[in-house]
Short mmCIF file of C-alpha atoms and ligand atoms in Angstrom, two decimals:
data_model
loop_
_atom_site.label_atom_id
_atom_site.label_comp_id
_atom_site.label_asym_id
_atom_site.label_seq_id
_atom_site.Cartn_x
_atom_site.Cartn_y
_atom_site.Cartn_z
CA MET Q 134 15.61 20.29 4.02
CA LEU Q 135 18.11 17.67 3.26
CA GLY Q 136 18.61 16.70 -0.52
CA VAL Q 137 17.76 13.14 0.17
CA VAL Q 138 14.20 14.23 0.76
CA TYR Q 139 14.11 16.13 -2.48
CA THR Q 140 15.59 13.25 -4.57
CA SER Q 141 13.20 10.71 -2.80
CA PHE Q 142 10.36 12.99 -3.71
CA ILE Q 143 11.23 13.21 -7.50
CA GLU Q 144 11.67 9.52 -7.45
CA MET Q 145 8.25 9.01 -6.03
CA VAL Q 146 6.75 11.31 -8.75
CA GLU Q 147 8.55 9.30 -11.44
CA GLN Q 148 7.36 6.15 -10.33
CA GLN Q 149 3.91 6.80 -9.07
CA PHE Q 150 3.01 9.59 -11.75
CA SER Q 151 5.51 9.64 -14.88
CA PRO Q 152 9.05 10.92 -15.50
CA ASP Q 153 7.28 13.72 -17.65
CA THR Q 154 5.41 14.77 -14.65
CA ALA Q 155 8.56 15.06 -12.65
CA ASP Q 156 10.21 16.88 -15.46
CA ASP Q 157 7.37 19.42 -15.37
CA LEU Q 158 7.81 20.13 -11.66
CA LEU Q 159 11.42 20.74 -11.96
CA ASP Q 160 10.90 23.10 -14.83
CA ASN Q 161 8.87 25.43 -12.76
CA PRO Q 162 10.47 28.88 -12.92
CA ALA Q 163 9.26 29.64 -9.40
CA LEU Q 164 11.70 27.21 -7.78
CA LYS Q 165 14.56 28.83 -5.97
CA TYR Q 166 17.10 26.28 -6.91
CA ASP Q 167 16.08 25.96 -10.58
CA GLY Q 168 14.92 22.41 -9.98
CA VAL Q 169 18.61 21.01 -9.16
CA TYR Q 170 18.68 19.03 -5.98
CA THR Q 171 21.48 16.47 -4.89
CA ALA Q 172 21.24 13.90 -2.29
CA VAL Q 173 24.06 15.52 -0.31
CA GLY Q 174 22.80 19.11 -0.46
CA SER Q 175 20.52 21.18 1.86
CA TYR Q 176 17.69 23.27 0.52
CA ASP Q 177 15.01 25.65 1.68
CA HIS Q 178 11.83 23.54 2.28
CA ASN Q 179 9.63 25.96 0.37
CA ASP Q 180 10.71 24.42 -3.04
CA MET Q 181 9.30 21.10 -1.68
CA ILE Q 182 5.95 22.88 -0.95
CA ARG Q 183 5.95 24.57 -4.46
CA MET Q 184 6.46 21.21 -6.03
CA VAL Q 185 3.70 19.60 -4.16
CA VAL Q 186 1.33 22.37 -4.80
CA HIS Q 187 2.11 22.09 -8.58
CA LEU Q 188 1.69 18.31 -8.44
CA SER Q 189 -1.68 18.85 -7.04
CA GLU Q 190 -2.61 21.33 -9.78
CA LEU Q 191 -1.48 18.81 -12.36
CA THR Q 192 -3.17 15.74 -10.81
CA GLY Q 193 -6.21 17.28 -9.02
CA ILE Q 194 -5.01 15.17 -5.73
CA PRO Q 195 -5.36 17.37 -2.72
CA VAL Q 196 -1.98 18.54 -1.37
CA ASP Q 197 -2.40 16.97 1.93
CA ASP Q 198 -2.94 13.54 0.54
CA LEU Q 199 0.22 14.04 -1.78
CA VAL Q 200 2.26 14.85 1.28
CA GLN Q 201 1.06 11.95 3.22
CA ALA Q 202 1.66 9.55 0.37
CA PHE Q 203 5.18 10.98 0.13
CA GLY Q 204 5.71 10.45 3.83
CA GLU Q 205 4.92 6.79 3.48
CA TYR Q 206 7.17 6.45 0.48
CA LEU Q 207 10.05 8.35 2.22
CA PHE Q 208 9.98 5.95 5.28
CA HIS Q 209 10.77 3.05 3.08
CA GLN Q 210 13.51 5.22 1.39
CA LEU Q 211 14.96 6.01 4.88
CA ALA Q 212 14.68 2.52 6.21
CA GLU Q 213 16.58 1.24 3.00
CA ARG Q 214 19.22 3.99 3.39
CA TYR Q 215 19.77 3.78 7.24
CA PRO Q 216 19.08 -0.01 8.08
CA ALA Q 217 20.92 0.02 11.30
CA VAL Q 218 18.48 2.60 12.73
CA LEU Q 219 15.52 0.25 12.26
CA GLU Q 220 17.19 -3.09 12.98
CA ALA Q 221 17.78 -1.82 16.58
CA ARG Q 222 14.04 -1.84 17.39
CA THR Q 223 11.41 -4.78 17.60
CA GLY Q 224 8.19 -3.13 17.00
CA PHE Q 225 6.17 -0.35 15.66
CA LEU Q 226 5.32 1.47 18.90
CA ASP Q 227 8.77 0.88 20.34
CA PHE Q 228 10.17 2.55 17.17
CA LEU Q 229 7.82 5.46 17.42
CA GLU Q 230 8.60 6.04 21.01
CA VAL Q 231 12.29 6.79 20.12
CA ILE Q 232 11.93 8.72 17.10
CA GLU Q 233 13.05 11.88 18.98
CA THR Q 234 15.57 10.33 21.54
CA SER Q 235 17.34 8.05 19.15
CA VAL Q 236 16.43 8.13 15.38
CA HIS Q 237 16.12 11.97 14.86
CA THR Q 238 19.11 12.27 17.40
CA GLN Q 239 21.26 10.15 15.17
CA VAL Q 240 20.13 12.21 12.09
CA ARG Q 241 21.02 15.33 13.75
CA LYS Q 242 24.66 13.97 14.43
CA LEU Q 243 24.94 12.88 10.92
CA TYR Q 244 23.59 16.14 9.40
CA PRO Q 245 24.00 19.04 11.68
CA ASN Q 246 21.92 21.17 9.31
CA ALA Q 247 19.00 18.74 9.25
CA GLU Q 248 15.58 20.55 10.03
CA LEU Q 249 13.78 18.12 12.23
CA PRO Q 250 10.46 18.49 14.12
CA GLN Q 251 10.17 18.05 17.85
CA PHE Q 252 8.32 15.04 19.21
CA ASP Q 253 7.28 14.57 22.87
CA THR Q 254 6.16 11.12 23.18
CA VAL Q 255 4.15 9.51 26.04
CA ARG Q 256 3.73 5.64 26.30
CA HIS Q 257 0.48 4.99 27.91
CA ASP Q 258 0.56 1.12 27.80
CA PRO Q 259 1.99 -1.75 25.51
CA ASN Q 260 -0.60 -0.89 22.97
CA SER Q 261 -0.96 2.86 22.94
CA LEU Q 262 1.12 6.04 22.89
CA THR Q 263 0.69 9.80 22.05
CA MET Q 264 3.26 11.72 19.94
CA HIS Q 265 3.20 15.47 20.14
CA TYR Q 266 4.69 16.99 16.93
CA ALA Q 267 5.72 20.52 16.90
CA SER Q 268 7.63 22.38 13.88
CA ARG Q 269 8.26 25.62 12.15
CA ARG Q 270 7.53 23.71 8.83
CA PRO Q 271 3.90 22.59 7.98
CA PHE Q 272 4.64 18.87 7.73
CA VAL Q 273 1.97 17.13 10.02
CA ASN Q 274 0.81 15.22 7.07
CA LEU Q 275 4.41 14.11 6.10
CA ALA Q 276 4.59 12.66 9.77
CA LEU Q 277 1.14 10.83 9.26
CA GLY Q 278 2.67 9.28 6.18
CA LEU Q 279 5.82 8.23 7.74
CA ILE Q 280 3.78 6.63 10.65
CA GLN Q 281 1.86 4.83 8.01
CA GLY Q 282 5.15 3.77 6.38
CA CYS Q 283 6.35 2.55 9.62
CA SER Q 284 3.20 0.41 10.31
CA ALA Q 285 3.68 -1.25 6.95
CA TYR Q 286 7.28 -1.87 7.60
CA TYR Q 287 6.61 -3.76 11.02
CA LYS Q 288 3.17 -5.17 9.64
CA GLN Q 289 1.44 -3.72 12.60
CA PRO Q 290 -2.16 -2.34 12.04
CA TYR Q 291 -3.17 0.66 14.02
CA GLU Q 292 -5.76 3.34 14.61
CA ILE Q 293 -4.89 6.98 15.00
CA ASP Q 294 -6.82 10.30 16.17
CA VAL Q 295 -5.02 13.41 15.28
CA GLU Q 296 -5.54 16.90 17.09
CA ARG Q 297 -3.93 19.82 15.00
CA SER Q 298 -3.26 23.36 16.24
CA THR Q 299 -0.76 26.26 15.65
CA GLU Q 300 1.00 28.37 18.14
CA GLY Q 301 2.63 31.46 16.76
CA GLU Q 302 4.95 30.01 14.05
CA LEU Q 303 4.55 26.61 15.35
CA ASN Q 304 2.61 23.84 13.51
CA LYS Q 305 1.46 21.36 16.16
CA ALA Q 306 -0.41 18.08 16.20
CA SER Q 307 -0.88 15.31 18.69
CA PHE Q 308 -0.96 11.69 17.38
CA HIS Q 309 -2.92 9.26 19.46
CA ILE Q 310 -2.00 5.87 18.14
CA ARG Q 311 -3.32 2.48 19.32
CA THR Q 312 -2.26 -0.95 17.63
CA THR Q 313 -5.11 -3.09 16.75
CA SER Q 314 -4.09 -6.60 16.65
C1 LIG A 7 7.58 6.98 11.76
C2 LIG A 7 8.73 7.65 11.98
C3 LIG A 7 9.04 8.96 11.66
C4 LIG A 7 8.58 10.25 11.82
C5 LIG A 7 7.04 10.38 12.46
C6 LIG A 7 9.31 11.13 11.49
C7 LIG A 7 8.98 12.58 11.27
C8 LIG A 7 9.60 13.54 10.56
C9 LIG A 7 8.98 14.77 9.95
C10 LIG A 7 7.61 15.09 10.24
C11 LIG A 7 9.94 15.26 9.16
C12 LIG A 7 9.82 16.73 8.42
C13 LIG A 7 10.45 17.84 9.09
C14 LIG A 7 9.52 18.71 10.00
O1 LIG A 7 8.30 18.43 10.14
O2 LIG A 7 10.01 19.72 10.55
C15 LIG A 7 11.11 14.39 9.33
C16 LIG A 7 12.36 14.66 8.64
C17 LIG A 7 13.40 13.85 8.47
N1 LIG A 7 13.49 12.56 9.17
FE1 LIG A 7 11.91 11.77 10.26
N2 LIG A 7 10.53 10.65 10.96
C18 LIG A 7 10.44 9.50 11.13
C19 LIG A 7 11.45 8.46 10.76
C20 LIG A 7 12.68 8.66 10.26
C21 LIG A 7 13.61 7.77 10.07
C22 LIG A 7 13.55 6.26 10.21
C23 LIG A 7 14.82 8.55 9.63
C24 LIG A 7 16.10 7.94 9.11
C25 LIG A 7 16.78 7.17 9.85
C26 LIG A 7 14.32 9.78 9.52
C27 LIG A 7 15.10 10.93 9.29
C28 LIG A 7 14.58 12.15 8.79
C29 LIG A 7 15.35 13.01 7.93
C30 LIG A 7 16.70 12.66 7.20
C31 LIG A 7 14.53 14.28 7.80
C32 LIG A 7 14.83 15.43 6.81
C33 LIG A 7 15.53 16.40 7.64
C34 LIG A 7 15.76 17.81 6.74
O3 LIG A 7 15.08 17.69 5.71
O4 LIG A 7 16.57 18.58 7.08
N3 LIG A 7 13.19 10.07 10.12
N4 LIG A 7 10.81 13.31 10.04
#
């Protein structure tokens, strides 16, 4: 997992909880990298999971909710960091439709060691699409939060149905998304 994801997570914890809470998470002796992450580094995603589980214990907020909230925050961070990627698209579903073929493809070129999920996307009509997510990492809720952040960015309300499954080591989900205005 890229360092930018780690630094964004710590920043969210500092802002939405407190700097002391962020320090508590980084002081956890179970962390593989001793709580030191830089934006340009690359780290095993398990430290992220350890920190989210720890944050859930400290706050009483379920892990899934924390991961989703982080996804929403991360979308805005990524949008700020890579504005050209978003400017090329005009709307919410048009943007979601090209996550695999354009957005993450550009990320892969910039960071060959990025660990990205696979999306197969089917556009049904102007107002609906289905994204099939598959990843070795358990980040379905991160995707849900990123989709939420994307909808806020484009000011486009939507409804979503989620079907989750696993297949061997793969975490899978189908997101059925319809715009509502
Ligand atoms: C709604 C839009 C998006 C969705 C649903 C999405 C989905 C995801 C998910 C679920 C992950 C976690 C990795 C995994 O599950 O295996 C991820 C990682 C990532 N995505 Fe996206 N993404 C979106 C938009 C973007 C945008 C706009 C950018 C940047 C321009 C971006 C760049 C990245 C990066 C840098 C990572 C981390 C890779 C790593 O840790 O190695 N994504 N994305």
